[in-house]
Tab-separated table of N, CA and C in Angstrom:
chain	number	residue	atom	x	y	z
U	9	UNK	N	315.165	-43.886	187.436
U	9	UNK	CA	314.356	-43.543	186.279
U	9	UNK	C	312.886	-43.511	186.674
U	10	UNK	N	312.203	-42.479	186.227
U	10	UNK	CA	310.776	-42.337	186.480
U	10	UNK	C	310.074	-42.144	185.145
U	11	UNK	N	309.007	-42.898	184.949
U	11	UNK	CA	308.219	-42.766	183.730
U	11	UNK	C	306.814	-42.281	184.090
U	12	UNK	N	306.326	-41.378	183.260
U	12	UNK	CA	304.970	-40.854	183.422
U	12	UNK	C	304.254	-41.079	182.092
U	13	UNK	N	303.178	-41.829	182.128
U	13	UNK	CA	302.508	-42.215	180.886
U	13	UNK	C	301.030	-41.873	180.955
U	14	UNK	N	300.585	-41.071	179.980
U	14	UNK	CA	299.170	-40.687	179.906
U	14	UNK	C	298.429	-41.559	178.903
U	15	UNK	N	297.124	-41.614	179.066
U	15	UNK	CA	296.272	-42.294	178.101
U	15	UNK	C	294.865	-41.716	178.193
U	16	UNK	N	294.074	-41.937	177.140
U	16	UNK	CA	292.668	-41.571	177.193
U	16	UNK	C	292.252	-40.392	176.352
U	17	UNK	N	293.170	-39.761	175.645
U	17	UNK	CA	292.774	-38.633	174.809
U	17	UNK	C	291.994	-39.091	173.591
U	18	UNK	N	291.523	-38.117	172.821
U	18	UNK	CA	290.797	-38.459	171.615
U	18	UNK	C	289.976	-37.301	171.091
U	19	UNK	N	289.101	-37.614	170.133
U	19	UNK	CA	288.228	-36.625	169.504
U	19	UNK	C	286.800	-36.854	169.982
U	20	UNK	N	286.180	-35.802	170.521
U	20	UNK	CA	284.808	-35.900	170.989
U	20	UNK	C	284.026	-34.669	170.567
U	21	UNK	N	282.711	-34.793	170.574
U	21	UNK	CA	281.859	-33.647	170.274
U	21	UNK	C	281.656	-32.814	171.540
U	22	UNK	N	281.389	-31.551	171.349
U	22	UNK	CA	281.116	-30.671	172.479
U	22	UNK	C	279.960	-31.229	173.300
U	23	UNK	N	280.110	-31.110	174.615
U	23	UNK	CA	279.093	-31.611	175.525
U	23	UNK	C	279.325	-33.029	176.006
U	24	UNK	N	280.210	-33.744	175.339
U	24	UNK	CA	280.495	-35.122	175.729
U	24	UNK	C	281.603	-35.177	176.790
U	25	UNK	N	281.984	-36.403	177.152
U	25	UNK	CA	282.953	-36.608	178.225
U	25	UNK	C	284.144	-37.428	177.751
U	26	UNK	N	285.245	-37.246	178.455
U	26	UNK	CA	286.445	-38.060	178.269
U	26	UNK	C	287.090	-38.265	179.629
U	27	UNK	N	287.803	-39.364	179.763
U	27	UNK	CA	288.542	-39.625	180.988
U	27	UNK	C	289.994	-39.889	180.640
U	28	UNK	N	290.880	-39.096	181.246
U	28	UNK	CA	292.312	-39.277	181.060
U	28	UNK	C	292.891	-40.025	182.261
U	29	UNK	N	293.905	-40.832	181.987
U	29	UNK	CA	294.613	-41.545	183.043
U	29	UNK	C	296.103	-41.261	182.915
U	30	UNK	N	296.784	-41.304	184.050
U	30	UNK	CA	298.227	-41.093	184.053
U	30	UNK	C	298.835	-41.924	185.163
U	31	UNK	N	299.853	-42.693	184.820
U	31	UNK	CA	300.521	-43.533	185.798
U	31	UNK	C	301.996	-43.175	185.885
U	32	UNK	N	302.504	-43.071	187.110
U	32	UNK	CA	303.927	-42.854	187.362
U	32	UNK	C	304.541	-44.164	187.822
U	33	UNK	N	305.685	-44.492	187.244
U	33	UNK	CA	306.355	-45.736	187.625
U	33	UNK	C	307.857	-45.516	187.644
U	34	UNK	N	308.549	-46.432	188.294
U	34	UNK	CA	310.001	-46.338	188.369
U	34	UNK	C	310.484	-46.383	189.799
U	35	UNK	N	311.649	-45.793	190.019
U	35	UNK	CA	312.270	-45.844	191.340
U	35	UNK	C	312.139	-44.493	192.035
U	36	UNK	N	311.313	-44.442	193.049
U	36	UNK	CA	311.158	-43.232	193.851
U	36	UNK	C	310.562	-43.629	195.189
U	37	UNK	N	310.663	-42.705	196.156
U	37	UNK	CA	310.157	-43.006	197.488
U	37	UNK	C	308.636	-42.888	197.526
U	38	UNK	N	308.112	-41.810	197.004
U	38	UNK	CA	306.668	-41.631	196.954
U	38	UNK	C	306.299	-40.537	195.959
U	39	UNK	N	305.058	-40.571	195.528
U	39	UNK	CA	304.512	-39.515	194.690
U	39	UNK	C	303.853	-38.485	195.605
U	40	UNK	N	304.303	-37.251	195.536
U	40	UNK	CA	303.777	-36.204	196.405
U	40	UNK	C	302.535	-35.535	195.835
U	41	UNK	N	302.535	-35.352	194.545
U	41	UNK	CA	301.376	-34.765	193.885
U	41	UNK	C	301.414	-35.127	192.408
U	42	UNK	N	300.247	-35.078	191.796
U	42	UNK	CA	300.155	-35.279	190.354
U	42	UNK	C	299.175	-34.265	189.803
U	43	UNK	N	299.425	-33.854	188.594
U	43	UNK	CA	298.555	-32.837	188.024
U	43	UNK	C	298.445	-32.949	186.523
U	44	UNK	N	297.427	-32.300	186.015
U	44	UNK	CA	297.197	-32.220	184.573
U	44	UNK	C	297.369	-30.776	184.121
U	45	UNK	N	298.108	-30.615	183.053
U	45	UNK	CA	298.320	-29.326	182.418
U	45	UNK	C	297.900	-29.478	180.960
U	46	UNK	N	297.647	-28.352	180.318
U	46	UNK	CA	297.312	-28.424	178.897
U	46	UNK	C	297.939	-27.264	178.157
U	47	UNK	N	298.162	-27.504	176.881
U	47	UNK	CA	298.746	-26.473	176.031
U	47	UNK	C	298.048	-26.489	174.686
U	48	UNK	N	297.389	-25.397	174.387
U	48	UNK	CA	296.734	-25.228	173.095
U	48	UNK	C	297.705	-24.561	172.139
U	49	UNK	N	297.502	-24.705	170.835
U	49	UNK	CA	298.404	-24.090	169.860
U	49	UNK	C	298.527	-22.584	170.082
U	50	UNK	N	299.765	-22.121	170.145
U	50	UNK	CA	300.014	-20.694	170.302
U	50	UNK	C	299.826	-20.166	171.710
U	51	UNK	N	299.559	-21.058	172.653
U	51	UNK	CA	299.343	-20.621	174.038
U	51	UNK	C	300.339	-21.288	174.970
U	52	UNK	N	300.468	-20.707	176.163
U	52	UNK	CA	301.352	-21.286	177.165
U	52	UNK	C	300.694	-22.480	177.841
U	53	UNK	N	301.520	-23.349	178.357
U	53	UNK	CA	300.999	-24.478	179.125
U	53	UNK	C	300.382	-23.941	180.412
U	54	UNK	N	299.205	-24.478	180.754
U	54	UNK	CA	298.494	-24.000	181.929
U	54	UNK	C	298.046	-25.173	182.789
U	55	UNK	N	297.945	-24.903	184.084
U	55	UNK	CA	297.445	-25.903	185.010
U	55	UNK	C	295.957	-26.119	184.780
U	56	UNK	N	295.558	-27.383	184.736
U	56	UNK	CA	294.143	-27.740	184.652
U	56	UNK	C	293.640	-28.168	186.030
U	57	UNK	N	294.333	-29.126	186.615
U	57	UNK	CA	293.938	-29.632	187.933
U	57	UNK	C	295.127	-30.340	188.557
U	58	UNK	N	295.156	-30.317	189.883
U	58	UNK	CA	296.258	-30.921	190.609
U	58	UNK	C	295.718	-31.555	191.877
U	59	UNK	N	296.334	-32.666	192.286
U	59	UNK	CA	295.913	-33.338	193.512
U	59	UNK	C	297.139	-33.796	194.271
U	60	UNK	N	297.132	-33.572	195.582
U	60	UNK	CA	298.256	-33.995	196.413
U	60	UNK	C	298.027	-35.410	196.929
U	61	UNK	N	299.065	-35.955	197.517
U	61	UNK	CA	298.952	-37.298	198.064
U	61	UNK	C	297.849	-37.368	199.118
U	62	UNK	N	297.698	-36.275	199.849
U	62	UNK	CA	296.676	-36.240	200.883
U	62	UNK	C	295.274	-35.993	200.367
U	63	UNK	N	295.159	-35.671	199.083
U	63	UNK	CA	293.840	-35.509	198.492
U	63	UNK	C	293.407	-34.073	198.263
U	64	UNK	N	294.247	-33.108	198.585
U	64	UNK	CA	293.887	-31.713	198.307
U	64	UNK	C	293.934	-31.471	196.812
U	65	UNK	N	292.955	-30.704	196.345
U	65	UNK	CA	292.864	-30.454	194.902
U	65	UNK	C	292.781	-28.960	194.618
U	66	UNK	N	293.191	-28.604	193.427
U	66	UNK	CA	292.916	-27.264	192.917
U	66	UNK	C	292.705	-27.342	191.419
U	67	UNK	N	291.852	-26.472	190.927
U	67	UNK	CA	291.416	-26.489	189.537
U	67	UNK	C	291.551	-25.100	188.919
U	68	UNK	N	291.756	-25.098	187.627
U	68	UNK	CA	291.655	-23.849	186.878
U	68	UNK	C	290.198	-23.400	186.894
U	69	UNK	N	289.987	-22.095	186.947
U	69	UNK	CA	288.611	-21.579	186.991
U	69	UNK	C	287.797	-22.057	185.790
U	70	UNK	N	288.462	-22.198	184.651
U	70	UNK	CA	287.764	-22.543	183.418
U	70	UNK	C	287.202	-23.970	183.413
U	71	UNK	N	287.659	-24.814	184.338
U	71	UNK	CA	287.186	-26.208	184.346
U	71	UNK	C	286.423	-26.568	185.606
U	72	UNK	N	286.347	-25.659	186.552
U	72	UNK	CA	285.638	-25.945	187.803
U	72	UNK	C	284.186	-26.309	187.513
U	73	UNK	N	283.733	-27.378	188.153
U	73	UNK	CA	282.369	-27.839	187.950
U	73	UNK	C	282.202	-28.779	186.770
U	74	UNK	N	283.203	-28.874	185.915
U	74	UNK	CA	283.136	-29.765	184.749
U	74	UNK	C	284.154	-30.900	184.830
U	75	UNK	N	285.336	-30.609	185.359
U	75	UNK	CA	286.407	-31.599	185.441
U	75	UNK	C	286.586	-32.044	186.892
U	76	UNK	N	286.942	-33.305	187.061
U	76	UNK	CA	287.221	-33.846	188.382
U	76	UNK	C	288.513	-34.652	188.335
U	77	UNK	N	289.437	-34.325	189.242
U	77	UNK	CA	290.685	-35.078	189.345
U	77	UNK	C	290.581	-36.038	190.521
U	78	UNK	N	291.088	-37.240	190.336
U	78	UNK	CA	291.085	-38.232	191.412
U	78	UNK	C	292.364	-39.054	191.306
U	79	UNK	N	292.618	-39.874	192.319
U	79	UNK	CA	293.884	-40.606	192.334
U	79	UNK	C	293.723	-41.964	192.975
U	80	UNK	N	294.702	-42.795	192.690
U	80	UNK	CA	294.836	-44.096	193.345
U	80	UNK	C	296.278	-44.172	193.813
U	81	UNK	N	296.502	-43.913	195.083
U	81	UNK	CA	297.875	-43.876	195.607
U	81	UNK	C	298.589	-45.213	195.426
U	82	UNK	N	297.874	-46.282	195.595
U	82	UNK	CA	298.492	-47.603	195.506
U	82	UNK	C	299.038	-47.873	194.108
U	83	UNK	N	298.383	-47.270	193.114
U	83	UNK	CA	298.809	-47.478	191.726
U	83	UNK	C	299.597	-46.297	191.182
U	84	UNK	N	299.824	-45.280	192.015
U	84	UNK	CA	300.502	-44.060	191.551
U	84	UNK	C	299.868	-43.548	190.266
U	85	UNK	N	298.567	-43.510	190.278
U	85	UNK	CA	297.799	-43.152	189.092
U	85	UNK	C	296.836	-42.016	189.414
U	86	UNK	N	296.693	-41.116	188.455
U	86	UNK	CA	295.748	-40.014	188.591
U	86	UNK	C	294.825	-40.029	187.382
U	87	UNK	N	293.594	-39.604	187.617
U	87	UNK	CA	292.575	-39.582	186.568
U	87	UNK	C	292.012	-38.164	186.431
U	88	UNK	N	291.593	-37.846	185.240
U	88	UNK	CA	290.910	-36.577	185.009
U	88	UNK	C	289.616	-36.876	184.259
U	89	UNK	N	288.499	-36.754	184.955
U	89	UNK	CA	287.198	-36.930	184.331
U	89	UNK	C	286.749	-35.581	183.792
U	90	UNK	N	286.565	-35.512	182.484
U	90	UNK	CA	286.218	-34.260	181.833
U	90	UNK	C	284.811	-34.375	181.269
U	91	UNK	N	283.899	-33.610	181.841
U	91	UNK	CA	282.510	-33.599	181.396
U	91	UNK	C	282.171	-32.264	180.734
U	92	UNK	N	281.080	-32.269	179.987
U	92	UNK	CA	280.617	-31.034	179.322
U	92	UNK	C	281.753	-30.343	178.578
U	93	UNK	N	282.469	-31.109	177.798
U	93	UNK	CA	283.627	-30.568	177.091
U	93	UNK	C	283.233	-29.478	176.101
U	94	UNK	N	284.122	-28.511	175.948
U	94	UNK	CA	283.916	-27.384	175.058
U	94	UNK	C	285.043	-27.353	174.022
U	95	UNK	N	284.801	-26.735	172.884
U	95	UNK	CA	285.894	-26.625	171.900
U	95	UNK	C	287.140	-25.965	172.466
U	96	UNK	N	286.970	-25.041	173.393
U	96	UNK	CA	288.135	-24.373	173.979
U	96	UNK	C	288.943	-25.274	174.912
U	97	UNK	N	288.456	-26.467	175.188
U	97	UNK	CA	289.230	-27.439	175.954
U	97	UNK	C	290.230	-28.190	175.063
U	98	UNK	N	290.161	-27.964	173.771
U	98	UNK	CA	291.076	-28.626	172.839
U	98	UNK	C	292.513	-28.233	173.134
U	99	UNK	N	293.350	-29.224	173.340
U	99	UNK	CA	294.756	-28.989	173.682
U	99	UNK	C	295.462	-30.327	173.802
U	100	UNK	N	296.781	-30.250	173.944
U	100	UNK	CA	297.542	-31.422	174.374
U	100	UNK	C	297.566	-31.388	175.896
U	101	UNK	N	297.173	-32.477	176.501
U	101	UNK	CA	297.124	-32.577	177.953
U	101	UNK	C	298.344	-33.343	178.446
U	102	UNK	N	299.046	-32.727	179.376
U	102	UNK	CA	300.260	-33.313	179.930
U	102	UNK	C	300.058	-33.647	181.402
U	103	UNK	N	300.596	-34.782	181.794
U	103	UNK	CA	300.571	-35.177	183.200
U	103	UNK	C	301.914	-34.851	183.840
U	104	UNK	N	301.849	-34.376	185.061
U	104	UNK	CA	303.058	-34.052	185.822
U	104	UNK	C	303.025	-34.810	187.135
U	105	UNK	N	304.139	-35.402	187.485
U	105	UNK	CA	304.238	-36.111	188.760
U	105	UNK	C	305.409	-35.545	189.550
U	106	UNK	N	305.149	-35.136	190.779
U	106	UNK	CA	306.196	-34.664	191.683
U	106	UNK	C	306.500	-35.790	192.654
U	107	UNK	N	307.733	-36.290	192.606
U	107	UNK	CA	308.072	-37.471	193.400
U	107	UNK	C	309.253	-37.171	194.301
U	108	UNK	N	309.330	-37.908	195.393
U	108	UNK	CA	310.471	-37.829	196.296
U	108	UNK	C	311.488	-38.876	195.874
U	109	UNK	N	312.700	-38.421	195.635
U	109	UNK	CA	313.765	-39.335	195.230
U	109	UNK	C	314.073	-40.331	196.342
U	110	UNK	N	314.322	-41.552	195.964
U	110	UNK	CA	314.536	-42.612	196.956
U	110	UNK	C	315.801	-42.377	197.784
U	111	UNK	N	316.852	-41.870	197.133
U	111	UNK	CA	318.133	-41.751	197.832
U	111	UNK	C	318.295	-40.393	198.516
U	112	UNK	N	317.961	-39.322	197.804
U	112	UNK	CA	318.256	-37.988	198.329
U	112	UNK	C	317.113	-37.363	199.106
U	113	UNK	N	315.927	-37.867	198.943
U	113	UNK	CA	314.661	-37.331	199.505
U	113	UNK	C	314.316	-35.967	198.936
U	114	UNK	N	315.015	-35.542	197.897
U	114	UNK	CA	314.631	-34.309	197.207
U	114	UNK	C	313.429	-34.582	196.311
U	115	UNK	N	312.706	-33.526	195.981
U	115	UNK	CA	311.540	-33.677	195.113
U	115	UNK	C	311.903	-33.303	193.681
U	116	UNK	N	311.446	-34.124	192.761
U	116	UNK	CA	311.674	-33.882	191.337
U	116	UNK	C	310.348	-33.999	190.602
U	117	UNK	N	310.222	-33.247	189.531
U	117	UNK	CA	309.004	-33.275	188.717
U	117	UNK	C	309.293	-33.934	187.378
U	118	UNK	N	308.361	-34.765	186.957
U	118	UNK	CA	308.491	-35.471	185.693
U	118	UNK	C	307.224	-35.255	184.867
U	119	UNK	N	307.424	-35.202	183.550
U	119	UNK	CA	306.318	-34.958	182.625
U	119	UNK	C	306.075	-36.169	181.739
U	120	UNK	N	304.819	-36.365	181.393
U	120	UNK	CA	304.478	-37.355	180.392
U	120	UNK	C	304.653	-36.764	179.003
U	121	UNK	N	304.382	-37.590	177.998
U	121	UNK	CA	304.604	-37.158	176.618
U	121	UNK	C	303.424	-36.369	176.058
U	122	UNK	N	302.315	-36.386	176.763
U	122	UNK	CA	301.141	-35.632	176.338
U	122	UNK	C	300.155	-36.482	175.559
U	123	UNK	N	298.889	-36.111	175.672
U	123	UNK	CA	297.835	-36.797	174.920
U	123	UNK	C	296.887	-35.737	174.360
U	124	UNK	N	296.546	-35.880	173.103
U	124	UNK	CA	295.731	-34.875	172.423
U	124	UNK	C	294.258	-35.048	172.775
U	125	UNK	N	293.625	-33.937	173.126
U	125	UNK	CA	292.178	-33.893	173.312
U	125	UNK	C	291.626	-32.865	172.329
U	126	UNK	N	290.723	-33.296	171.482
U	126	UNK	CA	290.118	-32.413	170.495
U	126	UNK	C	288.604	-32.446	170.667
U	127	UNK	N	288.023	-31.266	170.853
U	127	UNK	CA	286.581	-31.161	171.045
U	127	UNK	C	285.990	-30.415	169.856
U	128	UNK	N	285.128	-31.074	169.135
U	128	UNK	CA	284.522	-30.460	167.953
U	128	UNK	C	283.188	-29.805	168.312
U	129	UNK	N	282.877	-28.740	167.612
U	129	UNK	CA	281.631	-28.002	167.900
U	129	UNK	C	280.458	-28.539	167.102
């Protein structure tokens, strides 16, 4: 069993900051990568930022320069620092963890339940 739990969402005014956290726990060999996705009403879920175990990152063009993803391998935790928030950043933010199964060594992806981020103008 693998659990992915997000925290840190909320309501903020445009231009302000929020920090999201996500922790993966349970039985697995290692976390290979973790990422943040978001889904706004009526839109498809999209990648926001992703970071590998080795520290490689990639960001959606819409958040480059404003959002920063970081990780703590020892805690299997990833963070998303969101600065200069805009109303268009309003969405449910989901955390994804890609882990190596302890027994099979296959990789599986797990999702958190999501956390709402609302940016008011």
